[in-house]
Amino acid sequence: MDLTREETRSGPGAWTPCSRGMALLLALYVLLLGWEAWRLGVTFDEPSHLAAGYMYWRGQDVLSPSDTPPLMRIVSGWVPRALHAPLRQDTFGWRIQGSFDIGREILEASGAEQKHRLIFLMRLCFLIFPATIVWLVWSWGRELFGERIALLLAACTALEPTLLGHGPLVKSDVAAACGCLLFSYTAWRYWRRPDLRRVIVMTLGLLAAVLAKFNLLALIPVAVAVVLWRGGSARRRLALAAMVLGAVYAGLLAAYQFQARAISKNELDEMKTEGWSRGEVRTAEILGKLPWPPQFIRGLRYIGLANRKEGFPAYMLGHKIQYAAPLYFPLAWAVKFPIALQLLALAGMGASALRAARGQAGAEDAFVWGPPALLMALALPSHIHIGFRHVLPAVPFVILGAGFGLARWGRRRAAKAATAACVVWLGVASLGIYPQGISYFNEWAGGPQNGWRYLADSNIDWGQNLPELARWVEEHRIGKIKLYYFGLDIPEHYIPAGKVEREAAPWAPEWEKELQLKPQPGWYAISVNSLLGYFFSPAYQNYFAYFKGRRPDAKAGYSIFLYHVGG
């Protein structure tokens, strides 16, 4: 069975009931994303991207860490520039050119209302990425499986809680998912009918992907392989491969504002001490003869160093983890991906396996299942384990892959009932936690209330719940609350200064005092990442032992636990 031959009755350009349903779905999805963008507090990384984007649009793309390519800065950095966000040049952050420090200084100087407006408008710019993902799943699914299945897959994509939760945030994960899906869809279309127009579109998709996240540079050899395999004569294939590589290189230079230079010998020597292999250093030496953007090189080295050394402090199943942890992302898929979608995806995998066994598999199977396999192959040996969001680009593919199962078995009465049950289950789970999808955990983990026992960091606590804490303090008429907050948002922008007392957890040596906190009577608000202590030095990882053994008296969202200590 060649799935790509299945066409809709009304043709690709017709305004059918399913296409009208898709338009309504997109409109509702954008509204949900917009309300979430307004409602959520500032997440941990957003101040850094605010500062980096602002400086990019000032022609000063120099801040550290340069941990992402410039797509995010291009898309949203014009907002603080247009609003003339306060940018002081006599601060600690400015002296060290640190994006996190400068970002927080901008937020603090802006005041509550201007800060909220600034972050909200930047987030609105990012709605293009999740909306495009849903549209791409619809478009690709329509060509593969027909309109009805495509609409169902698009609805499942819109309801996936982690994608919805991260959708409006000023961060690279959803943008990377969009770029990866766009490239794969356009590469598949080129594979089906190779021509110059389609290879140009595929190259633009590839450029969007590599400008979103550094690990998607792995798609460049995939693109070259596609044109070498399907490009026609040997001369034409080589010409197309050169065109793809040249266009991506030119696009990188343009995106980095043509700030470029050759890689220096000192940089190559430093890469050797950072753990880069001899072959990688030799490749850098060869490619380094061309001019490259300094921020691009710094970004690759920053990510490479984290991925070769201890990475970042992370948490899994009650323990701090560093270096490689191959079970981390399989566990994240098990407890963060909705069970309803797990069942549909397994059916899709089974259908694709059956197609392969019967010799029916085609390019569509490879282009749908290949990218998530590649992304997982890159993730498993990684030393960076700070959230399911790092494999978020695989999620739309896995949902799209469910279409193979629906196309093979979906017409049966029992299958229709099971599919409907899965979609309802997904809707209840997703909308039940909205707009707190960042903290979503499925029923295997006992839901978001219990998720912190399995994973932490951006899986549950990204500093987003200060608005919920403020509402709780006001509703319960709390006179004063001690706050141990994980994040860079400004608590006093939500809670009057007289009611919140910010406390310093032992994040750094200057804040390390007693090994365990001995709380005085009163109310305490503790972010999950602080409570678990895995960011602290070993001697202080049980700093909050008094509270770890207690059930919280309340929660603000799912990431700030509230305790009352009696007199």
Coordinates of C-alpha atoms in Angstrom, one line a residue:
M1 CA 0.0 0.0 0.0
D2 CA 1.5 3.4 -1.1
L3 CA 0.1 5.8 1.4
T4 CA 1.2 8.8 -0.6
R5 CA -1.4 8.0 -3.3
E6 CA -4.3 8.4 -1.0
E7 CA -5.8 11.8 -1.9
T8 CA -8.7 13.7 -0.5
R9 CA -11.8 13.8 -2.6
S10 CA -11.9 17.5 -3.1
G11 CA -8.2 18.0 -4.0
P12 CA -5.4 19.7 -2.1
G13 CA -6.7 23.2 -2.5
A14 CA -10.3 22.7 -1.6
W15 CA -12.0 24.3 1.4
T16 CA -13.5 21.1 2.9
P17 CA -15.2 20.5 6.2
C18 CA -11.8 19.1 7.5
S19 CA -9.9 22.1 6.4
R20 CA -12.4 24.4 8.0
G21 CA -12.0 22.3 11.2
M22 CA -8.3 22.7 10.9
A23 CA -8.6 26.5 10.6
L24 CA -10.8 26.5 13.8
L25 CA -8.3 24.2 15.6
L26 CA -5.4 26.6 14.7
A27 CA -7.4 29.6 15.9
L28 CA -8.2 28.0 19.2
Y29 CA -4.6 26.8 19.6
V30 CA -3.3 30.3 19.1
L31 CA -5.8 31.6 21.7
L32 CA -4.6 29.0 24.2
L33 CA -1.0 29.8 23.6
G34 CA -1.7 33.5 23.9
W35 CA -3.4 33.2 27.3
E36 CA -0.6 31.0 28.5
A37 CA 1.9 33.6 27.3
W38 CA 0.0 36.2 29.4
R39 CA -0.5 34.1 32.5
L40 CA 2.9 32.3 33.1
G41 CA 5.6 34.0 35.1
V42 CA 9.1 34.5 33.6
T43 CA 10.9 31.2 33.2
F44 CA 14.5 30.7 34.1
D45 CA 16.1 31.1 30.7
E46 CA 13.9 33.9 29.3
P47 CA 15.9 36.8 30.8
S48 CA 19.0 35.5 29.2
H49 CA 17.3 35.4 25.8
L50 CA 15.7 38.8 26.4
A51 CA 19.2 40.3 26.9
A52 CA 20.8 38.4 24.0
G53 CA 18.0 39.3 21.6
Y54 CA 18.2 43.0 22.7
M55 CA 21.9 43.1 22.1
Y56 CA 21.6 41.3 18.8
W57 CA 19.2 44.0 17.5
R58 CA 21.7 46.6 18.7
G59 CA 24.4 45.0 16.5
Q60 CA 26.2 43.7 19.6
D61 CA 25.7 39.9 19.6
V62 CA 28.5 39.3 22.1
L63 CA 26.9 38.0 25.3
S64 CA 27.8 34.8 27.1
P65 CA 26.8 32.0 27.1
S66 CA 26.1 31.9 23.4
D67 CA 24.2 28.6 23.9
T68 CA 21.8 28.9 21.0
P69 CA 22.0 30.0 17.3
P70 CA 20.5 33.4 16.5
L71 CA 16.9 32.4 15.3
M72 CA 15.4 33.3 18.7
R73 CA 17.2 36.6 18.8
I74 CA 16.1 37.5 15.3
V75 CA 12.5 36.6 16.0
S76 CA 12.0 38.4 19.3
G77 CA 14.9 40.7 20.0
W78 CA 13.3 43.6 18.2
V79 CA 10.7 43.9 21.0
P80 CA 13.0 45.2 23.7
R81 CA 14.7 47.3 21.1
A82 CA 11.4 48.9 20.0
L83 CA 10.2 49.4 23.6
H84 CA 13.5 50.9 24.7
A85 CA 13.9 48.5 27.6
P86 CA 16.2 49.9 30.2
L87 CA 19.8 48.7 29.6
R88 CA 22.3 50.1 32.0
Q89 CA 26.0 49.9 31.2
D90 CA 27.4 50.4 34.7
T91 CA 26.3 47.1 36.2
F92 CA 28.0 43.8 37.1
G93 CA 26.2 42.0 34.3
W94 CA 27.4 44.6 31.7
R95 CA 31.0 44.3 32.9
I96 CA 31.0 40.5 32.5
Q97 CA 28.8 40.6 29.4
G98 CA 26.6 37.9 31.0
S99 CA 23.2 37.4 29.4
F100 CA 21.5 36.0 32.5
D101 CA 22.8 38.9 34.7
I102 CA 21.9 41.6 32.1
G103 CA 18.5 40.0 31.5
R104 CA 17.6 40.1 35.2
E105 CA 18.9 43.7 35.5
I106 CA 16.6 44.7 32.6
L107 CA 13.6 43.0 34.3
E108 CA 14.3 44.6 37.6
A109 CA 14.7 48.1 36.1
S110 CA 11.6 47.7 34.0
G111 CA 9.0 47.5 36.8
A112 CA 6.2 45.0 37.0
E113 CA 3.9 46.3 34.2
Q114 CA 6.6 47.1 31.7
K115 CA 8.3 43.7 32.4
H116 CA 5.0 41.9 31.8
R117 CA 4.3 43.7 28.6
L118 CA 7.9 43.1 27.4
I119 CA 7.9 39.4 28.0
F120 CA 4.3 39.0 26.7
L121 CA 5.1 40.7 23.4
M122 CA 8.3 38.6 23.0
R123 CA 6.3 35.5 23.6
L124 CA 3.7 36.4 21.1
C125 CA 6.5 36.4 18.4
F126 CA 7.1 32.8 19.3
L127 CA 3.6 31.6 18.6
I128 CA 4.6 31.2 15.0
F129 CA 6.6 28.1 15.9
P130 CA 3.9 25.9 17.7
A131 CA 1.2 27.1 15.2
T132 CA 3.5 26.1 12.3
I133 CA 4.1 22.7 13.9
V134 CA 0.4 21.9 14.0
W135 CA -0.1 23.1 10.5
L136 CA 2.8 21.0 9.2
V137 CA 1.4 17.9 10.9
W138 CA -1.9 18.6 9.2
S139 CA -0.3 19.2 5.8
W140 CA 2.0 16.2 5.9
G141 CA -0.6 14.0 7.4
R142 CA -3.1 15.0 4.8
E143 CA -0.7 13.9 2.0
L144 CA 0.1 10.7 3.7
F145 CA -3.2 9.6 5.3
G146 CA -6.0 11.8 4.1
E147 CA -7.8 14.7 5.7
R148 CA -9.7 13.0 8.6
I149 CA -6.6 11.3 10.0
A150 CA -4.6 14.5 9.4
L151 CA -7.0 16.6 11.4
L152 CA -7.0 14.1 14.3
L153 CA -3.2 14.1 14.3
A154 CA -3.1 17.9 14.3
A155 CA -5.5 18.0 17.2
C156 CA -3.3 15.5 19.1
T157 CA -0.3 17.7 18.4
A158 CA -2.1 20.8 19.7
L159 CA -3.1 19.0 22.8
E160 CA 0.3 17.5 23.7
P161 CA 0.9 19.1 27.1
T162 CA 4.6 19.7 27.0
L163 CA 4.5 21.2 23.5
L164 CA 1.6 23.4 24.6
G165 CA 3.3 24.3 27.8
H166 CA 6.5 25.4 26.2
G167 CA 4.9 26.7 23.0
P168 CA 4.8 30.4 23.8
L169 CA 8.1 30.6 25.8
V170 CA 11.1 32.5 24.5
K171 CA 13.3 29.4 24.2
S172 CA 14.8 27.3 21.4
D173 CA 13.0 24.0 22.0
V174 CA 9.8 24.5 20.2
A175 CA 11.5 26.6 17.5
A176 CA 13.9 23.6 17.0
A177 CA 10.9 21.2 16.8
C178 CA 9.4 23.5 14.1
G179 CA 12.6 23.7 12.1
C180 CA 13.3 19.9 12.3
L181 CA 9.7 19.1 11.2
L182 CA 9.8 21.7 8.4
F183 CA 13.1 20.3 7.0
S184 CA 11.9 16.7 7.1
Y185 CA 8.6 17.5 5.4
T186 CA 10.3 19.5 2.6
A187 CA 13.0 16.8 2.3
W188 CA 10.3 14.1 1.9
R189 CA 8.5 16.2 -0.8
Y190 CA 11.8 16.7 -2.6
W191 CA 12.5 12.9 -2.4
R192 CA 9.1 12.2 -4.0
R193 CA 9.6 14.6 -6.9
P194 CA 13.1 16.1 -7.2
D195 CA 13.3 19.5 -8.8
L196 CA 15.2 22.7 -8.2
R197 CA 12.3 24.5 -6.5
R198 CA 11.8 21.8 -3.9
V199 CA 15.5 21.5 -3.1
I200 CA 15.5 25.3 -2.5
V201 CA 12.5 24.9 -0.1
M202 CA 14.3 22.0 1.6
T203 CA 17.4 24.1 2.1
L204 CA 15.4 26.9 3.6
G205 CA 13.9 24.4 6.0
L206 CA 17.3 23.1 6.9
L207 CA 18.5 26.6 7.5
A208 CA 15.6 27.3 9.8
A209 CA 16.5 24.1 11.8
V210 CA 20.2 24.8 12.2
L211 CA 19.5 28.4 13.2
A212 CA 17.2 27.2 16.0
K213 CA 19.5 24.7 17.8
F214 CA 23.1 23.5 17.6
N215 CA 22.3 19.8 17.7
L216 CA 20.2 20.1 14.5
L217 CA 23.5 20.7 12.6
A218 CA 23.3 16.9 12.4
L219 CA 20.6 17.4 9.7
I220 CA 23.2 18.9 7.3
P221 CA 24.6 15.5 6.2
V222 CA 21.1 14.2 6.0
A223 CA 20.2 16.9 3.5
V224 CA 23.4 16.3 1.5
A225 CA 22.7 12.6 1.4
V226 CA 19.1 13.3 0.1
V227 CA 20.3 15.3 -2.8
L228 CA 23.2 13.0 -3.6
W229 CA 20.8 10.1 -3.7
R230 CA 18.0 11.8 -5.6
G231 CA 19.7 14.6 -7.5
G232 CA 19.9 13.1 -11.0
S233 CA 23.2 12.9 -12.8
A234 CA 26.5 12.8 -10.9
R235 CA 27.3 16.4 -11.9
R236 CA 23.9 17.6 -10.9
R237 CA 24.1 15.8 -7.6
L238 CA 27.4 17.4 -6.7
A239 CA 26.2 20.8 -7.8
L240 CA 23.0 20.5 -5.6
A241 CA 25.0 19.3 -2.6
A242 CA 27.4 22.3 -3.0
M243 CA 24.4 24.6 -3.3
V244 CA 22.9 23.2 -0.1
L245 CA 26.1 23.6 1.8
G246 CA 26.8 27.0 0.4
A247 CA 23.3 28.3 1.1
V248 CA 23.5 27.1 4.8
Y249 CA 26.9 28.7 5.2
A250 CA 25.8 32.0 3.7
G251 CA 22.6 31.8 5.8
L252 CA 24.7 31.4 9.0
L253 CA 26.9 34.4 8.1
A254 CA 23.8 36.5 7.4
A255 CA 22.0 35.4 10.5
Y256 CA 25.1 36.3 12.6
Q257 CA 25.2 39.8 10.9
F258 CA 28.3 38.9 8.9
Q259 CA 30.5 39.0 11.9
A260 CA 33.0 36.3 11.0
R261 CA 36.6 35.4 11.3
A262 CA 38.9 32.3 11.0
I263 CA 39.3 30.0 14.0
S264 CA 42.5 30.9 15.8
K265 CA 45.2 28.5 16.8
N266 CA 44.5 29.3 20.5
E267 CA 40.9 28.2 20.0
L268 CA 42.0 25.0 18.4
D269 CA 44.5 24.4 21.3
E270 CA 41.7 25.1 23.8
M271 CA 39.4 22.6 22.1
K272 CA 42.0 19.9 22.7
T273 CA 41.9 20.6 26.4
E274 CA 38.1 20.6 26.4
G275 CA 37.9 16.9 25.3
W276 CA 37.3 17.3 21.6
S277 CA 38.6 14.3 19.7
R278 CA 41.6 14.5 17.3
G279 CA 39.3 14.1 14.3
E280 CA 36.9 16.8 15.5
V281 CA 39.8 19.2 16.1
R282 CA 41.3 18.3 12.7
T283 CA 37.9 19.0 11.1
A284 CA 37.7 22.4 12.9
E285 CA 41.2 23.2 11.7
I286 CA 40.2 22.5 8.1
L287 CA 36.8 24.3 8.2
G288 CA 38.3 27.1 10.4
K289 CA 40.2 28.4 7.4
L290 CA 36.8 29.8 6.3
P291 CA 35.5 32.8 8.3
W292 CA 32.9 31.8 10.9
P293 CA 30.8 33.9 13.3
P294 CA 32.6 34.1 16.7
Q295 CA 29.3 33.5 18.6
F296 CA 28.7 30.4 16.5
I297 CA 32.1 29.0 17.5
R298 CA 31.6 30.0 21.1
G299 CA 28.2 28.3 21.1
L300 CA 29.5 25.0 19.7
R301 CA 32.3 25.0 22.2
Y302 CA 30.0 25.8 25.1
I303 CA 27.6 23.0 24.3
G304 CA 30.4 20.7 23.4
L305 CA 32.2 21.3 26.7
A306 CA 29.0 20.7 28.7
N307 CA 28.4 17.5 26.7
R308 CA 31.9 16.2 27.2
K309 CA 32.4 17.1 30.9
E310 CA 30.0 16.9 33.8
G311 CA 27.1 18.7 31.9
F312 CA 24.7 20.5 34.2
P313 CA 23.4 19.3 37.6
A314 CA 20.3 17.2 37.0
Y315 CA 17.9 15.0 38.9
M316 CA 16.4 11.6 38.3
L317 CA 14.6 9.2 40.6
G318 CA 15.7 10.8 43.9
H319 CA 19.4 11.3 42.9
K320 CA 21.6 14.0 41.4
I321 CA 23.0 12.9 38.1
Q322 CA 25.9 14.2 36.0
Y323 CA 27.8 12.9 33.0
A324 CA 26.0 10.3 30.9
A325 CA 22.7 8.9 32.1
P326 CA 21.3 6.7 29.2
L327 CA 18.0 6.0 31.1
Y328 CA 17.1 9.7 31.5
F329 CA 15.4 10.4 28.2
P330 CA 13.6 6.9 28.0
L331 CA 12.3 7.7 31.5
A332 CA 11.2 11.2 30.4
W333 CA 9.3 9.7 27.5
A334 CA 7.7 7.2 29.8
V335 CA 6.4 9.8 32.4
K336 CA 6.2 13.0 30.4
F337 CA 4.5 11.9 27.2
P338 CA 0.8 11.3 27.5
I339 CA -0.2 7.6 27.8
A340 CA -2.9 8.1 25.2
L341 CA -0.3 9.3 22.7
Q342 CA 2.0 6.4 23.7
L343 CA -0.7 4.0 22.7
L344 CA -1.4 5.7 19.4
A345 CA 2.4 5.9 18.7
L346 CA 2.9 2.2 19.5
A347 CA 0.1 1.4 17.0
G348 CA 1.9 3.5 14.4
M349 CA 5.2 1.8 15.1
G350 CA 3.6 -1.6 14.8
A351 CA 1.9 -0.6 11.5
S352 CA 5.3 0.6 10.1
A353 CA 7.0 -2.6 11.2
L354 CA 4.3 -4.6 9.5
R355 CA 4.7 -2.5 6.3
A356 CA 8.5 -3.1 6.4
A357 CA 8.1 -6.9 7.0
R358 CA 5.7 -7.1 3.9
G359 CA 8.0 -5.0 1.8
Q360 CA 5.5 -2.1 1.7
A361 CA 7.5 0.5 3.5
G362 CA 8.4 3.6 1.6
A363 CA 10.3 6.9 2.0
E364 CA 7.5 8.2 4.2
D365 CA 8.3 5.7 6.9
A366 CA 12.0 6.7 6.9
F367 CA 11.3 10.5 6.9
V368 CA 8.7 10.2 9.7
W369 CA 10.6 7.7 12.0
G370 CA 14.2 8.6 11.1
P371 CA 14.4 12.1 12.8
P372 CA 13.2 10.9 16.2
A373 CA 15.6 8.0 16.0
L374 CA 18.4 10.4 15.2
L375 CA 17.4 12.8 18.0
M376 CA 17.3 10.0 20.5
A377 CA 20.7 8.6 19.3
L378 CA 22.1 12.1 20.0
A379 CA 20.4 12.4 23.3
L380 CA 21.2 9.0 24.9
P381 CA 24.9 9.6 25.4
S382 CA 24.5 13.2 26.2
H383 CA 25.7 14.7 29.5
I384 CA 22.9 17.4 29.4
H385 CA 19.8 16.2 31.3
I386 CA 17.7 19.3 32.2
G387 CA 14.4 18.4 30.7
F388 CA 12.2 16.4 28.3
R389 CA 12.1 19.6 26.3
H390 CA 15.6 18.7 24.9
V391 CA 13.9 15.9 22.8
L392 CA 10.8 18.0 22.1
P393 CA 11.7 18.1 18.3
A394 CA 10.9 14.3 18.2
V395 CA 7.4 14.7 19.6
P396 CA 5.6 15.9 16.4
F397 CA 7.2 13.0 14.4
V398 CA 6.0 10.4 17.0
I399 CA 2.5 11.8 16.8
L400 CA 2.6 11.9 13.0
G401 CA 3.8 8.3 13.0
A402 CA 0.6 7.3 14.8
G403 CA -1.1 8.0 11.5
F404 CA 0.4 4.7 10.0
G405 CA -1.6 2.8 12.6
L406 CA -4.8 4.8 12.1
A407 CA -4.5 4.4 8.3
R408 CA -4.1 0.6 8.6
W409 CA -6.6 -0.3 11.4
G410 CA -8.6 2.9 12.0
R411 CA -11.6 2.0 9.9
R412 CA -12.5 -0.9 12.2
R413 CA -15.3 -0.2 14.8
A414 CA -13.1 -1.2 17.8
A415 CA -10.2 0.9 16.5
K416 CA -12.5 3.9 16.1
A417 CA -13.7 3.6 19.6
A418 CA -10.2 3.1 21.0
T419 CA -9.0 6.1 19.0
A420 CA -11.8 8.3 20.2
A421 CA -11.1 7.2 23.8
C422 CA -7.4 8.1 23.4
V423 CA -8.2 11.6 22.0
V424 CA -10.7 12.3 24.9
W425 CA -8.2 11.0 27.4
L426 CA -5.5 13.3 25.9
G427 CA -7.8 16.3 25.9
V428 CA -8.8 15.8 29.6
A429 CA -5.2 15.3 30.6
S430 CA -3.9 18.3 28.7
L431 CA -6.7 20.8 29.4
G432 CA -6.8 19.6 33.0
I433 CA -3.3 21.0 33.7
Y434 CA -3.5 24.0 31.3
P435 CA -1.8 26.5 31.4
Q436 CA 0.8 24.6 33.5
G437 CA 1.8 22.1 30.8
I438 CA 5.5 22.7 31.7
S439 CA 4.8 20.5 34.8
Y440 CA 2.8 17.8 33.1
F441 CA 3.5 14.2 34.1
N442 CA 1.3 11.3 33.0
E443 CA -0.6 8.7 35.0
W444 CA 2.4 6.3 35.1
A445 CA 4.1 8.9 37.4
G446 CA 1.0 9.7 39.4
G447 CA 0.4 13.0 37.6
P448 CA 2.0 16.4 38.1
Q449 CA 1.5 16.3 41.8
N450 CA 3.9 13.3 42.0
G451 CA 6.2 14.1 39.1
W452 CA 9.0 15.6 41.2
R453 CA 9.8 12.2 42.5
Y454 CA 10.9 11.1 39.0
L455 CA 12.4 14.2 37.3
A456 CA 12.9 17.9 38.1
D457 CA 14.4 21.0 36.5
S458 CA 12.4 22.3 33.5
N459 CA 10.3 19.1 33.7
I460 CA 8.4 20.7 36.5
D461 CA 10.0 23.8 37.9
W462 CA 11.3 26.5 35.6
G463 CA 10.5 29.4 37.8
Q464 CA 7.1 30.0 36.2
N465 CA 4.8 30.0 39.2
L466 CA 5.3 33.3 41.0
P467 CA 1.8 34.5 39.7
E468 CA 0.2 31.5 41.3
L469 CA 2.1 32.1 44.6
A470 CA 1.0 35.7 44.6
R471 CA -2.7 34.6 44.2
W472 CA -2.4 32.1 46.9
V473 CA -0.8 34.6 49.4
E474 CA -3.6 37.1 48.6
E475 CA -6.4 34.6 48.8
H476 CA -5.2 33.2 52.2
R477 CA -4.3 36.6 53.5
I478 CA -0.8 35.6 54.5
G479 CA 1.0 38.4 56.4
K480 CA 4.6 37.3 55.4
I481 CA 6.1 34.4 53.6
K482 CA 9.7 33.3 53.4
L483 CA 10.6 32.5 49.8
Y484 CA 13.3 30.2 48.5
Y485 CA 12.8 30.7 44.8
F486 CA 14.4 29.0 41.8
G487 CA 14.5 31.5 38.9
L488 CA 15.3 35.0 37.7
D489 CA 11.8 36.5 37.9
I490 CA 11.2 39.3 40.4
P491 CA 9.0 38.2 43.3
E492 CA 8.2 41.8 44.4
H493 CA 6.6 42.3 41.0
Y494 CA 3.8 40.0 42.1
I495 CA 3.8 40.1 46.0
P496 CA 4.2 43.3 47.9
A497 CA 7.7 43.6 49.4
G498 CA 6.4 43.7 52.9
K499 CA 4.8 40.3 52.4
V500 CA 7.6 38.3 50.8
E501 CA 11.0 37.8 52.4
R502 CA 13.5 36.4 49.9
E503 CA 15.9 33.9 51.4
A504 CA 19.2 32.7 50.1
A505 CA 19.6 29.0 49.6
P506 CA 23.2 27.6 49.5
W507 CA 23.6 28.1 45.8
A508 CA 27.1 29.5 46.1
P509 CA 29.8 29.5 48.8
E510 CA 28.9 33.0 50.0
W511 CA 25.4 31.7 50.9
E512 CA 26.5 28.5 52.6
K513 CA 25.9 28.7 56.3
E514 CA 24.4 25.8 58.3
L515 CA 24.3 22.4 56.6
Q516 CA 20.5 22.1 57.2
L517 CA 17.9 24.8 57.6
K518 CA 16.3 25.1 61.0
P519 CA 13.1 26.9 60.2
Q520 CA 11.5 29.4 62.5
P521 CA 7.7 29.6 62.8
G522 CA 5.9 31.0 59.8
W523 CA 5.1 30.2 56.2
Y524 CA 7.7 29.0 53.7
A525 CA 7.5 28.8 49.9
I526 CA 10.2 26.6 48.4
S527 CA 10.7 25.9 44.7
V528 CA 11.0 22.2 43.9
N529 CA 14.5 22.6 42.4
S530 CA 15.6 24.2 45.6
L531 CA 13.9 21.7 47.8
L532 CA 15.6 18.7 46.1
G533 CA 19.0 20.3 46.6
Y534 CA 20.8 18.8 43.6
F535 CA 22.1 22.1 42.5
F536 CA 23.9 22.6 45.8
S537 CA 27.4 21.3 46.8
P538 CA 27.3 17.8 48.2
A539 CA 27.4 18.9 51.9
Y540 CA 24.3 21.0 51.4
Q541 CA 22.1 18.8 49.3
N542 CA 20.0 18.0 52.4
Y543 CA 19.7 21.7 53.3
F544 CA 15.9 21.4 53.2
A545 CA 15.7 18.0 55.0
Y546 CA 13.1 19.4 57.4
F547 CA 10.7 20.0 54.6
K548 CA 11.6 17.0 52.4
G549 CA 10.0 14.7 54.9
R550 CA 6.8 16.6 55.1
R551 CA 3.8 16.7 52.8
P552 CA 3.4 20.3 51.6
D553 CA 0.4 22.2 53.1
A554 CA -0.3 23.7 49.7
K555 CA 1.3 24.3 46.3
A556 CA 1.5 27.3 44.0
G557 CA 1.1 25.7 40.6
Y558 CA 3.1 22.5 40.7
S559 CA 6.6 24.0 41.2
I560 CA 6.4 25.9 44.5
F561 CA 5.7 23.9 47.7
L562 CA 4.2 25.8 50.7
Y563 CA 4.7 24.8 54.3
H564 CA 3.6 26.2 57.6
V565 CA 5.9 25.8 60.6
G566 CA 4.1 26.2 63.9
G567 CA 5.3 28.0 66.9

